[in-house]
Amino acid sequence: MPSYSKITSSEQLVTFLASPKVSIVAFYKSDHEVLNTIGGVAARLTDQIALAHCDVKSNAWAESQFQITTDPTFLVFKNAQTVMRLPGVQALASSLSQIRSLVEGDKNAGEGSAATPTDSSWVGASPSGKYVNITSSVNRLALEMLNSDHALGSASTLFEGTKPTALSKESATKDWVESLDDPELMLLVSFQNAVKLYSIQITSLPDENSTRPTNVKIYQNTTNIVSFDELDGRQATENITIKPEDWNENGTATVLTTFRKFQECSSFTIFFGEPEDEDCERIRIDRIRVFGVVKDQKFDGTKLKQQPEE
């Protein structure tokens, strides 16, 4: 019979997630035989997975922090960050192969292999400062984008947890976005809860038909996407130039905010413009990650680790 950890405090969860294992935590409001369910999962997977359960009726901080609306909800963690959200027992049962992939990715990394494209904890650069990856707080259902080529990826593609296929070179999947009519791209990002926004990681891996942006403008707490002309008439909260040397070997540049300006950020519009290659009219973005602190939470996220891509 597999063993489980019973989570009764945010501090205990931090300790539990410090394990190098892939972790599954069952959050529930009533007893849906959760222990039997995750026990069955453990039997079908490996001992490389750590298991825990948390009664959100007794732990309101967990219900708020992790937005538990389905009973039960299973969260899969890797390197102390959420990589999968599985609402209900059926969702868990149908995701076993993906969870196995996470475990296998850990084994490969331990043997010195590169991370696989199924690694859902991918980031393009080491985090700056003490703040953690809060990309899972982005409301991916509320994303809006302007001037993108619909034949390629969607706005949600930018926040996928997987490594960009352009880095793995093992897939023909076009998992990125490009501007369509000219080298300008606009994206509206909303959060599930207000955040303190510290930095934004932008990954851009252009080919011969696309290019990277050299200018990024951030407009805080915008409620809807507007035209480029209307946006141009507004004062940006941040106006940042990205130099060629700012991009690392993963094609990732880290944009730091003026942190005191972003203490109550519920959304932002980000504008990408001024192509690095002036002869190219298609700006390309592969991934976006956001770092900071989710507000009104007791869970101490500053103690969690973020695994950078080696």
mmCIF file of C-alpha atoms in Angstrom, residues 93-308:
data_model
loop_
_atom_site.group_PDB
_atom_site.id
_atom_site.type_symbol
_atom_site.label_atom_id
_atom_site.label_comp_id
_atom_site.label_asym_id
_atom_site.label_seq_id
_atom_site.Cartn_x
_atom_site.Cartn_y
_atom_site.Cartn_z
ATOM 1 C CA ALA A 93 -6.641 8.554 -15.231
ATOM 2 C CA SER A 94 -6.360 9.838 -18.806
ATOM 3 C CA SER A 95 -3.109 11.713 -18.089
ATOM 4 C CA LEU A 96 -0.967 8.857 -16.795
ATOM 5 C CA SER A 97 1.186 8.722 -19.925
ATOM 6 C CA GLN A 98 2.000 12.433 -19.610
ATOM 7 C CA ILE A 99 2.908 11.975 -15.958
ATOM 8 C CA ARG A 100 5.178 9.079 -16.918
ATOM 9 C CA SER A 101 6.868 11.414 -19.414
ATOM 10 C CA LEU A 102 7.646 13.847 -16.616
ATOM 11 C CA VAL A 103 9.265 11.060 -14.595
ATOM 12 C CA GLU A 104 11.219 9.805 -17.593
ATOM 13 C CA GLY A 105 12.415 13.342 -18.250
ATOM 14 C CA ASP A 106 13.885 13.417 -14.738
ATOM 15 C CA LYS A 107 15.682 10.115 -15.328
ATOM 16 C CA ASN A 108 17.142 11.363 -18.612
ATOM 17 C CA ALA A 109 18.328 14.558 -16.979
ATOM 18 C CA GLY A 110 20.033 12.535 -14.250
ATOM 19 C CA GLU A 111 21.900 10.626 -16.920
ATOM 20 C CA GLY A 112 23.146 13.827 -18.504
ATOM 21 C CA SER A 113 20.664 13.915 -21.374
ATOM 22 C CA ALA A 114 18.985 17.084 -22.494
ATOM 23 C CA ALA A 115 15.426 17.755 -21.378
ATOM 24 C CA THR A 116 12.822 16.264 -23.669
ATOM 25 C CA PRO A 117 10.175 18.271 -25.516
ATOM 26 C CA THR A 118 7.590 16.841 -23.099
ATOM 27 C CA ASP A 119 9.253 18.558 -20.141
ATOM 28 C CA SER A 120 6.413 20.764 -18.878
ATOM 29 C CA SER A 121 8.584 22.805 -16.514
ATOM 30 C CA TRP A 122 10.679 24.462 -19.208
ATOM 31 C CA VAL A 123 11.970 27.993 -18.747
ATOM 32 C CA GLY A 124 14.423 29.711 -21.028
ATOM 33 C CA ALA A 125 16.629 31.374 -18.412
ATOM 34 C CA SER A 126 17.394 31.278 -14.710
ATOM 35 C CA PRO A 127 15.023 33.489 -12.710
ATOM 36 C CA SER A 128 16.278 36.901 -11.674
ATOM 37 C CA GLY A 129 16.143 37.643 -7.956
ATOM 38 C CA LYS A 130 14.095 35.724 -5.398
ATOM 39 C CA TYR A 131 10.825 35.687 -7.330
ATOM 40 C CA VAL A 132 9.243 32.569 -8.797
ATOM 41 C CA ASN A 133 7.539 31.511 -11.990
ATOM 42 C CA ILE A 134 3.871 32.597 -11.745
ATOM 43 C CA THR A 135 2.971 31.721 -15.337
ATOM 44 C CA SER A 136 0.389 29.222 -14.054
ATOM 45 C CA SER A 137 -1.563 32.236 -12.702
ATOM 46 C CA VAL A 138 -2.185 33.514 -16.239
ATOM 47 C CA ASN A 139 -5.818 33.134 -17.282
ATOM 48 C CA ARG A 140 -5.238 31.401 -20.605
ATOM 49 C CA LEU A 141 -8.943 31.584 -21.478
ATOM 50 C CA ALA A 142 -8.839 35.398 -21.421
ATOM 51 C CA LEU A 143 -5.788 35.920 -23.643
ATOM 52 C CA GLU A 144 -6.169 38.189 -26.649
ATOM 53 C CA MET A 145 -3.730 38.864 -29.475
ATOM 54 C CA LEU A 146 -3.681 41.319 -32.374
ATOM 55 C CA ASN A 147 -2.002 40.995 -35.781
ATOM 56 C CA SER A 148 -1.008 37.348 -35.478
ATOM 57 C CA ASP A 149 -0.874 34.761 -38.241
ATOM 58 C CA HIS A 150 -3.717 32.351 -37.439
ATOM 59 C CA ALA A 151 -2.021 29.599 -39.445
ATOM 60 C CA LEU A 152 0.502 29.315 -36.608
ATOM 61 C CA GLY A 153 0.087 29.106 -32.828
ATOM 62 C CA SER A 154 -2.448 30.946 -30.682
ATOM 63 C CA ALA A 155 -1.899 33.271 -27.733
ATOM 64 C CA SER A 156 -2.222 30.253 -25.430
ATOM 65 C CA THR A 157 0.703 28.600 -27.235
ATOM 66 C CA LEU A 158 3.035 31.198 -25.736
ATOM 67 C CA PHE A 159 2.266 29.944 -22.217
ATOM 68 C CA GLU A 160 2.572 26.221 -22.864
ATOM 69 C CA GLY A 161 4.879 24.556 -20.351
ATOM 70 C CA THR A 162 6.799 22.540 -22.910
ATOM 71 C CA LYS A 163 10.152 23.287 -24.468
ATOM 72 C CA PRO A 164 9.805 25.064 -27.846
ATOM 73 C CA THR A 165 10.079 22.614 -30.715
ATOM 74 C CA ALA A 166 12.532 24.932 -32.456
ATOM 75 C CA LEU A 167 15.061 24.073 -29.740
ATOM 76 C CA SER A 168 14.485 20.333 -29.828
ATOM 77 C CA LYS A 169 14.351 20.150 -33.643
ATOM 78 C CA GLU A 170 12.426 16.907 -33.280
ATOM 79 C CA SER A 171 8.965 18.071 -34.296
ATOM 80 C CA ALA A 172 7.349 19.858 -37.200
ATOM 81 C CA THR A 173 4.763 21.408 -34.869
ATOM 82 C CA LYS A 174 4.592 25.172 -35.335
ATOM 83 C CA ASP A 175 4.276 26.065 -31.664
ATOM 84 C CA TRP A 176 4.968 29.787 -31.904
ATOM 85 C CA VAL A 177 3.279 32.999 -33.053
ATOM 86 C CA GLU A 178 4.259 35.501 -35.714
ATOM 87 C CA SER A 179 2.953 38.895 -36.701
ATOM 88 C CA LEU A 180 1.037 38.940 -39.972
ATOM 89 C CA ASP A 181 0.867 42.243 -41.837
ATOM 90 C CA ASP A 182 3.821 44.111 -40.345
ATOM 91 C CA PRO A 183 6.441 43.677 -37.602
ATOM 92 C CA GLU A 184 4.115 44.533 -34.714
ATOM 93 C CA LEU A 185 2.412 42.152 -32.317
ATOM 94 C CA MET A 186 0.168 42.880 -29.343
ATOM 95 C CA LEU A 187 -0.884 40.550 -26.522
ATOM 96 C CA LEU A 188 -3.299 41.068 -23.624
ATOM 97 C CA VAL A 189 -2.495 38.946 -20.555
ATOM 98 C CA SER A 190 -4.854 38.634 -17.566
ATOM 99 C CA PHE A 191 -4.151 36.932 -14.238
ATOM 100 C CA GLN A 192 -6.467 34.793 -12.142
ATOM 101 C CA ASN A 193 -5.430 36.880 -9.115
ATOM 102 C CA ALA A 194 -3.590 40.176 -8.822
ATOM 103 C CA VAL A 195 0.190 39.777 -8.821
ATOM 104 C CA LYS A 196 3.354 41.686 -8.102
ATOM 105 C CA LEU A 197 5.084 41.481 -11.472
ATOM 106 C CA TYR A 198 8.879 41.367 -11.338
ATOM 107 C CA SER A 199 9.995 40.196 -14.772
ATOM 108 C CA ILE A 200 8.904 38.711 -18.089
ATOM 109 C CA GLN A 201 10.918 36.147 -20.028
ATOM 110 C CA ILE A 202 10.472 36.319 -23.802
ATOM 111 C CA THR A 203 11.683 33.464 -25.982
ATOM 112 C CA SER A 204 12.085 34.140 -29.704
ATOM 113 C CA LEU A 205 13.670 31.639 -32.106
ATOM 114 C CA PRO A 206 13.379 33.200 -35.562
ATOM 115 C CA ASP A 207 14.097 31.435 -38.835
ATOM 116 C CA GLU A 208 14.962 33.012 -42.171
ATOM 117 C CA ASN A 209 11.398 34.325 -42.526
ATOM 118 C CA SER A 210 11.014 35.948 -39.115
ATOM 119 C CA THR A 211 12.872 38.103 -36.604
ATOM 120 C CA ARG A 212 13.012 39.102 -32.947
ATOM 121 C CA PRO A 213 11.649 42.340 -31.476
ATOM 122 C CA THR A 214 13.996 45.004 -30.167
ATOM 123 C CA ASN A 215 11.315 47.057 -28.425
ATOM 124 C CA VAL A 216 8.803 45.935 -25.783
ATOM 125 C CA LYS A 217 6.170 48.188 -24.254
ATOM 126 C CA ILE A 218 4.108 47.092 -21.261
ATOM 127 C CA TYR A 219 0.786 48.706 -20.334
ATOM 128 C CA GLN A 220 -0.418 47.711 -16.869
ATOM 129 C CA ASN A 221 -4.029 46.844 -15.913
ATOM 130 C CA THR A 222 -5.550 47.106 -19.359
ATOM 131 C CA THR A 223 -9.022 45.547 -19.533
ATOM 132 C CA ASN A 224 -9.266 44.894 -23.262
ATOM 133 C CA ILE A 225 -7.107 44.857 -26.345
ATOM 134 C CA VAL A 226 -7.166 48.023 -28.465
ATOM 135 C CA SER A 227 -5.942 49.045 -31.908
ATOM 136 C CA PHE A 228 -2.287 49.817 -32.502
ATOM 137 C CA ASP A 229 -3.152 53.469 -33.159
ATOM 138 C CA GLU A 230 -5.041 53.773 -29.876
ATOM 139 C CA LEU A 231 -2.270 52.055 -27.953
ATOM 140 C CA ASP A 232 0.295 54.391 -29.490
ATOM 141 C CA GLY A 233 -1.557 57.303 -27.912
ATOM 142 C CA ARG A 234 -1.169 55.883 -24.414
ATOM 143 C CA GLN A 235 1.842 56.157 -22.135
ATOM 144 C CA ALA A 236 3.464 52.787 -21.537
ATOM 145 C CA THR A 237 4.169 51.706 -17.976
ATOM 146 C CA GLU A 238 7.458 50.321 -19.276
ATOM 147 C CA ASN A 239 9.275 50.999 -22.557
ATOM 148 C CA ILE A 240 12.211 48.633 -22.930
ATOM 149 C CA THR A 241 14.865 48.108 -25.593
ATOM 150 C CA ILE A 242 16.172 44.562 -26.085
ATOM 151 C CA LYS A 243 19.738 44.415 -27.380
ATOM 152 C CA PRO A 244 21.182 41.463 -29.355
ATOM 153 C CA GLU A 245 23.355 40.493 -26.373
ATOM 154 C CA ASP A 246 20.261 40.240 -24.138
ATOM 155 C CA TRP A 247 19.185 37.013 -25.864
ATOM 156 C CA ASN A 248 20.735 33.875 -24.376
ATOM 157 C CA GLU A 249 21.509 30.515 -25.975
ATOM 158 C CA ASN A 250 17.848 29.490 -25.600
ATOM 159 C CA GLY A 251 16.692 32.563 -27.504
ATOM 160 C CA THR A 252 15.364 34.078 -24.270
ATOM 161 C CA ALA A 253 15.582 37.665 -23.046
ATOM 162 C CA THR A 254 14.517 38.711 -19.538
ATOM 163 C CA VAL A 255 12.658 42.017 -19.260
ATOM 164 C CA LEU A 256 12.753 43.487 -15.740
ATOM 165 C CA THR A 257 9.906 45.732 -14.626
ATOM 166 C CA THR A 258 10.164 48.721 -12.346
ATOM 167 C CA PHE A 259 8.872 46.569 -9.519
ATOM 168 C CA ARG A 260 7.295 49.354 -7.461
ATOM 169 C CA LYS A 261 4.998 50.140 -10.410
ATOM 170 C CA PHE A 262 3.667 46.579 -10.617
ATOM 171 C CA GLN A 263 2.504 45.901 -7.053
ATOM 172 C CA GLU A 264 -1.163 45.409 -8.009
ATOM 173 C CA CYS A 265 -1.081 43.991 -11.519
ATOM 174 C CA SER A 266 -4.245 42.186 -12.632
ATOM 175 C CA SER A 267 -3.444 42.326 -16.353
ATOM 176 C CA PHE A 268 -1.096 43.871 -18.872
ATOM 177 C CA THR A 269 -0.846 44.473 -22.589
ATOM 178 C CA ILE A 270 2.562 43.813 -24.101
ATOM 179 C CA PHE A 271 3.576 45.286 -27.447
ATOM 180 C CA PHE A 272 6.389 43.800 -29.526
ATOM 181 C CA GLY A 273 7.871 45.994 -32.242
ATOM 182 C CA GLU A 274 10.955 47.341 -34.042
ATOM 183 C CA PRO A 275 12.313 44.204 -35.730
ATOM 184 C CA GLU A 276 15.927 43.222 -35.202
ATOM 185 C CA ASP A 277 16.132 42.454 -38.926
ATOM 186 C CA GLU A 278 14.748 45.577 -40.555
ATOM 187 C CA ASP A 279 14.143 43.714 -43.815
ATOM 188 C CA CYS A 280 11.797 41.239 -42.114
ATOM 189 C CA GLU A 281 8.160 42.031 -41.396
ATOM 190 C CA ARG A 282 7.299 39.040 -39.210
ATOM 191 C CA ILE A 283 8.121 39.234 -35.503
ATOM 192 C CA ARG A 284 8.207 35.823 -33.861
ATOM 193 C CA ILE A 285 7.567 34.857 -30.214
ATOM 194 C CA ASP A 286 7.853 31.239 -29.025
ATOM 195 C CA ARG A 287 7.273 31.384 -25.265
ATOM 196 C CA ILE A 288 6.495 33.843 -22.471
ATOM 197 C CA ARG A 289 7.099 33.312 -18.757
ATOM 198 C CA VAL A 290 6.189 35.724 -15.962
ATOM 199 C CA PHE A 291 7.873 35.975 -12.566
ATOM 200 C CA GLY A 292 6.787 37.641 -9.356
ATOM 201 C CA VAL A 293 4.405 36.992 -6.468
ATOM 202 C CA VAL A 294 0.703 36.122 -6.497
ATOM 203 C CA LYS A 295 -1.023 38.471 -4.062
ATOM 204 C CA ASP A 296 -3.329 37.549 -1.163
ATOM 205 C CA GLN A 297 -1.827 34.131 -0.609
ATOM 206 C CA LYS A 298 -0.325 32.509 2.427
ATOM 207 C CA PHE A 299 1.629 29.968 0.407
ATOM 208 C CA ASP A 300 5.302 30.929 0.584
ATOM 209 C CA GLY A 301 6.294 30.669 -3.039
ATOM 210 C CA THR A 302 9.680 32.314 -2.501
ATOM 211 C CA LYS A 303 10.891 29.027 -1.045
ATOM 212 C CA LEU A 304 10.148 27.085 -4.197
ATOM 213 C CA LYS A 305 12.764 26.258 -6.796
ATOM 214 C CA GLN A 306 12.557 26.959 -10.512
ATOM 215 C CA GLN A 307 14.476 24.617 -12.780
ATOM 216 C CA PRO A 308 16.133 26.488 -15.677
#
